[in-house]
Amino acid sequence: MLMTRRLIVAITGASGAAFGVRLLEYLKTETDVETHLMVSPAGWLTIDAELDIDRRAVQALASRVHPVRDVGACIASGSFATDGMVVAPCSMRTLAAIAHGLSDNLITRAADVVLKERRRLVLLARETPLNLAHLRNMTAVTEMGGIVFPPVPAFYQRPGSIAEMVDHTVGRVLELFGIGQSLSPPWRDDASGGGSSSAAGADRTDGTDGTDGTDGTDSADGRASDNGSGAGSSGSGVRRA
């Protein structure tokens, strides 16, 4: 029986390093989950390009940090029990290596272990547009039991910043592992016929329920922009737009 909850987190070279960093932030400050971090060389380049955060600060967010070439690390063995693994973001190179079982570094070996042990593997695949190789690799990973989770924003929650969109995705990922989270509010179906509290008013864009006498479009845009201030969480260096 797994006494300590453990989650493997990998950050690779696709755009969207904020997803992996925010996941680590939340797990460190809000849960007792032990995290095992790996960052590919291209992942570090992306962190440097996209985020205002020092590499050492990223490493400090994890319980343990493993060099990508250390294929003898504990997470390379199926006997080391974990809840699973998240690759956030997942480059198409990493996706391809996992899909074909290459295990050519610790990231892809750890993913292979998670799959063979029938644990949960979640890949935040980040690329667009997709070619046929990408799609076939996603199919292969899905057939092996992995979850391909493109970080697609949910606009029904009326996000007012990039930070809010990142939080929504990270919250959804945490739910896949049964980890309690407060980043993404659930959809609510109440007696009044409304849905998510954050999505309330989504049917007002035609102006019929507008309160300012306009066609409703400006009103909706105004609400979204008003929410742009104060979003985000910790001040770790993840940029808040």
Short mmCIF file of C-alpha atoms in Angstrom, two decimals:
data_model
loop_
_atom_site.label_atom_id
_atom_site.label_comp_id
_atom_site.label_asym_id
_atom_site.label_seq_id
_atom_site.Cartn_x
_atom_site.Cartn_y
_atom_site.Cartn_z
CA MET A 1 0.00 0.00 0.00
CA LEU A 2 1.35 3.40 -0.97
CA MET A 3 1.72 5.41 2.23
CA THR A 4 3.32 8.53 0.76
CA ARG A 5 1.66 10.06 -2.25
CA ARG A 6 4.24 10.61 -4.96
CA LEU A 7 3.88 12.31 -8.31
CA ILE A 8 6.50 12.47 -11.06
CA VAL A 9 6.59 15.80 -12.92
CA ALA A 10 8.51 16.42 -16.12
CA ILE A 11 8.91 19.70 -17.97
CA THR A 12 9.99 19.39 -21.60
CA GLY A 13 10.72 21.80 -24.42
CA ALA A 14 7.26 22.70 -25.68
CA SER A 15 5.84 26.14 -24.99
CA GLY A 16 3.86 26.29 -21.75
CA ALA A 17 6.43 25.86 -18.99
CA ALA A 18 4.04 27.72 -16.69
CA PHE A 19 1.85 24.61 -16.47
CA GLY A 20 4.61 22.49 -14.95
CA VAL A 21 5.87 25.23 -12.65
CA ARG A 22 2.38 26.07 -11.39
CA LEU A 23 1.69 22.38 -10.76
CA LEU A 24 4.83 22.17 -8.62
CA GLU A 25 3.89 25.36 -6.77
CA TYR A 26 0.48 24.06 -5.83
CA LEU A 27 1.68 20.63 -4.79
CA LYS A 28 4.39 22.14 -2.58
CA THR A 29 2.22 24.67 -0.77
CA GLU A 30 -1.22 23.06 -0.68
CA THR A 31 -0.66 19.30 -0.41
CA ASP A 32 1.62 16.71 1.17
CA VAL A 33 2.40 15.07 -2.17
CA GLU A 34 6.06 14.18 -2.74
CA THR A 35 7.15 15.41 -6.16
CA HIS A 36 9.95 14.07 -8.34
CA LEU A 37 11.01 16.60 -10.96
CA MET A 38 12.87 16.25 -14.25
CA VAL A 39 13.50 19.05 -16.72
CA SER A 40 14.88 18.35 -20.18
CA PRO A 41 17.57 20.64 -21.66
CA ALA A 42 14.96 22.11 -24.01
CA GLY A 43 12.64 22.47 -21.02
CA TRP A 44 15.16 24.72 -19.29
CA LEU A 45 15.43 26.82 -22.43
CA THR A 46 11.67 27.26 -22.46
CA ILE A 47 11.57 28.18 -18.77
CA ASP A 48 14.27 30.79 -19.36
CA ALA A 49 12.38 32.21 -22.35
CA GLU A 50 8.87 32.24 -20.91
CA LEU A 51 9.09 32.74 -17.14
CA ASP A 52 10.63 35.22 -14.74
CA ILE A 53 12.00 32.55 -12.42
CA ASP A 54 15.45 31.23 -11.66
CA ARG A 55 16.26 27.59 -12.34
CA ARG A 56 17.16 27.02 -8.71
CA ALA A 57 13.78 28.39 -7.69
CA VAL A 58 12.08 25.86 -9.96
CA GLN A 59 14.10 23.02 -8.47
CA ALA A 60 13.26 24.21 -4.95
CA LEU A 61 9.57 23.62 -5.68
CA ALA A 62 10.11 19.86 -5.96
CA SER A 63 10.73 17.32 -3.21
CA ARG A 64 13.45 15.70 -5.33
CA VAL A 65 15.12 16.66 -8.60
CA HIS A 66 16.54 14.02 -10.95
CA PRO A 67 18.99 14.64 -13.80
CA VAL A 68 17.45 13.62 -17.10
CA ARG A 69 20.36 11.27 -17.85
CA ASP A 70 20.20 9.46 -14.51
CA VAL A 71 18.47 6.31 -15.72
CA GLY A 72 19.41 4.64 -12.43
CA ALA A 73 17.16 6.95 -10.40
CA CYS A 74 14.42 5.49 -8.21
CA ILE A 75 11.65 6.58 -10.59
CA ALA A 76 13.17 4.38 -13.31
CA SER A 77 12.04 1.31 -11.39
CA GLY A 78 8.53 -0.08 -11.19
CA SER A 79 9.17 -1.15 -7.59
CA PHE A 80 9.24 2.54 -6.60
CA ALA A 81 5.56 3.21 -6.02
CA THR A 82 4.06 6.44 -7.34
CA ASP A 83 0.61 7.77 -8.16
CA GLY A 84 1.76 8.42 -11.72
CA MET A 85 3.39 11.06 -13.86
CA VAL A 86 2.59 14.38 -15.52
CA VAL A 87 4.57 15.80 -18.44
CA ALA A 88 3.73 19.50 -18.48
CA PRO A 89 4.24 20.60 -21.15
CA CYS A 90 4.92 17.60 -23.34
CA SER A 91 6.89 18.22 -26.52
CA MET A 92 6.19 16.23 -29.65
CA ARG A 93 9.65 14.69 -29.34
CA THR A 94 8.86 13.38 -25.86
CA LEU A 95 5.42 12.23 -26.99
CA ALA A 96 6.99 10.27 -29.86
CA ALA A 97 9.59 8.64 -27.61
CA ILE A 98 6.92 7.56 -25.11
CA ALA A 99 4.62 6.31 -27.87
CA HIS A 100 7.40 4.10 -29.25
CA GLY A 101 8.80 2.95 -25.89
CA LEU A 102 12.27 4.35 -26.52
CA SER A 103 13.19 4.99 -22.85
CA ASP A 104 16.22 6.96 -24.03
CA ASN A 105 16.37 9.23 -20.98
CA LEU A 106 14.90 9.33 -17.49
CA ILE A 107 11.78 11.20 -18.60
CA THR A 108 10.80 8.64 -21.19
CA ARG A 109 11.94 5.73 -18.99
CA ALA A 110 9.82 6.98 -16.08
CA ALA A 111 6.84 7.32 -18.42
CA ASP A 112 7.42 3.79 -19.69
CA VAL A 113 7.47 2.51 -16.10
CA VAL A 114 4.23 4.32 -15.29
CA LEU A 115 2.56 2.73 -18.30
CA LYS A 116 3.84 -0.79 -17.66
CA GLU A 117 2.78 -0.61 -14.01
CA ARG A 118 -0.69 0.58 -15.11
CA ARG A 119 -0.36 3.89 -13.29
CA ARG A 120 -1.69 7.20 -14.55
CA LEU A 121 0.28 9.10 -17.18
CA VAL A 122 -0.93 12.55 -18.24
CA LEU A 123 0.72 14.36 -21.14
CA LEU A 124 0.01 18.05 -21.67
CA ALA A 125 0.78 17.80 -25.35
CA ARG A 126 1.50 21.27 -26.69
CA GLU A 127 1.66 21.75 -30.44
CA THR A 128 -0.46 23.20 -33.24
CA PRO A 129 -1.30 22.44 -35.93
CA LEU A 130 -0.88 18.67 -35.62
CA ASN A 131 0.54 16.48 -38.34
CA LEU A 132 -0.27 12.81 -38.86
CA ALA A 133 2.75 11.62 -36.85
CA HIS A 134 1.59 13.66 -33.84
CA LEU A 135 -1.93 12.24 -34.07
CA ARG A 136 -0.74 8.66 -34.44
CA ASN A 137 1.58 9.04 -31.45
CA MET A 138 -1.30 10.41 -29.38
CA THR A 139 -3.40 7.43 -30.41
CA ALA A 140 -0.61 5.02 -29.45
CA VAL A 141 -0.19 6.58 -26.00
CA THR A 142 -3.96 6.50 -25.44
CA GLU A 143 -4.13 2.84 -26.44
CA MET A 144 -1.40 2.11 -23.87
CA GLY A 145 -3.48 3.73 -21.14
CA GLY A 146 -2.02 7.22 -21.08
CA ILE A 147 -4.08 10.41 -21.12
CA VAL A 148 -3.35 13.06 -23.73
CA PHE A 149 -4.39 16.34 -22.15
CA PRO A 150 -3.85 19.37 -24.41
CA PRO A 151 -3.89 22.50 -22.20
CA VAL A 152 -6.95 24.05 -23.82
CA PRO A 153 -8.38 27.09 -21.98
CA ALA A 154 -11.98 27.00 -20.77
CA PHE A 155 -13.49 30.33 -21.77
CA TYR A 156 -16.82 29.59 -20.09
CA GLN A 157 -15.06 30.43 -16.84
CA ARG A 158 -14.40 33.95 -18.14
CA PRO A 159 -10.63 33.93 -17.42
CA GLY A 160 -9.26 37.40 -16.90
CA SER A 161 -5.58 36.52 -17.19
CA ILE A 162 -3.12 33.92 -18.41
CA ALA A 163 -2.64 32.88 -14.78
CA GLU A 164 -6.32 31.99 -14.45
CA MET A 165 -6.18 29.86 -17.60
CA VAL A 166 -3.08 28.07 -16.30
CA ASP A 167 -4.76 27.45 -12.94
CA HIS A 168 -7.81 25.94 -14.60
CA THR A 169 -5.69 23.44 -16.52
CA VAL A 170 -3.57 22.55 -13.49
CA GLY A 171 -6.71 22.05 -11.41
CA ARG A 172 -8.12 19.64 -13.96
CA VAL A 173 -4.83 17.70 -14.00
CA LEU A 174 -4.84 17.39 -10.21
CA GLU A 175 -8.37 16.01 -10.32
CA LEU A 176 -7.21 13.22 -12.63
CA PHE A 177 -5.00 12.01 -9.77
CA GLY A 178 -7.65 12.46 -7.10
CA ILE A 179 -5.72 15.33 -5.52
CA GLY A 180 -7.91 17.98 -3.93
CA GLN A 181 -7.58 21.39 -5.53
CA SER A 182 -9.06 24.88 -5.35
CA LEU A 183 -7.77 26.17 -8.69
CA SER A 184 -10.65 25.15 -10.95
CA PRO A 185 -14.22 25.44 -9.64
CA PRO A 186 -16.51 22.57 -10.65
CA TRP A 187 -19.46 22.97 -12.96
CA ARG A 188 -22.63 23.42 -10.90
CA ASP A 189 -26.11 22.50 -12.05
CA ASP A 190 -28.40 24.32 -9.65
CA ALA A 191 -32.17 24.55 -9.49
CA SER A 192 -32.21 27.90 -11.25
CA GLY A 193 -30.87 26.30 -14.40
CA GLY A 194 -27.44 27.92 -14.16
CA GLY A 195 -24.16 26.15 -14.70
CA SER A 196 -20.77 27.05 -13.33
CA SER A 197 -20.82 30.11 -11.13
CA SER A 198 -17.96 31.52 -13.18
CA ALA A 199 -19.88 30.84 -16.36
CA ALA A 200 -23.02 32.58 -15.19
CA GLY A 201 -24.17 35.07 -17.74
CA ALA A 202 -22.56 33.27 -20.66
CA ASP A 203 -25.93 33.42 -22.42
CA ARG A 204 -26.12 37.19 -22.22
CA THR A 205 -23.97 38.02 -25.18
CA ASP A 206 -27.05 38.64 -27.30
CA GLY A 207 -27.87 41.60 -25.09
CA THR A 208 -31.28 40.34 -23.92
CA ASP A 209 -30.13 40.22 -20.33
CA GLY A 210 -27.69 43.09 -20.52
CA THR A 211 -27.84 45.58 -17.71
CA ASP A 212 -26.42 48.58 -19.51
CA GLY A 213 -28.75 48.75 -22.48
CA THR A 214 -26.02 47.78 -24.96
CA ASP A 215 -25.96 44.75 -27.24
CA GLY A 216 -24.28 42.73 -24.48
CA THR A 217 -20.98 42.23 -26.24
CA ASP A 218 -19.25 45.21 -24.63
CA SER A 219 -20.67 44.20 -21.29
CA ALA A 220 -19.19 40.72 -21.54
CA ASP A 221 -15.82 42.06 -22.65
CA GLY A 222 -15.84 44.52 -19.80
CA ARG A 223 -16.36 41.84 -17.23
CA ALA A 224 -13.50 39.81 -18.62
CA SER A 225 -11.09 42.72 -18.57
CA ASP A 226 -12.15 43.75 -15.08
CA ASN A 227 -11.10 40.34 -13.84
CA GLY A 228 -7.58 40.78 -15.13
CA SER A 229 -6.19 42.35 -11.99
CA GLY A 230 -5.03 40.40 -9.00
CA ALA A 231 -5.13 37.01 -10.70
CA GLY A 232 -2.54 34.41 -10.02
CA SER A 233 -1.20 32.87 -6.94
CA SER A 234 2.21 32.84 -5.55
CA GLY A 235 4.60 35.32 -7.04
CA SER A 236 6.97 32.55 -8.02
CA GLY A 237 7.92 34.26 -11.23
CA VAL A 238 5.22 32.79 -13.43
CA ARG A 239 4.20 35.77 -15.48
CA ARG A 240 0.81 37.26 -14.75
CA ALA A 241 -0.72 38.98 -17.75
#
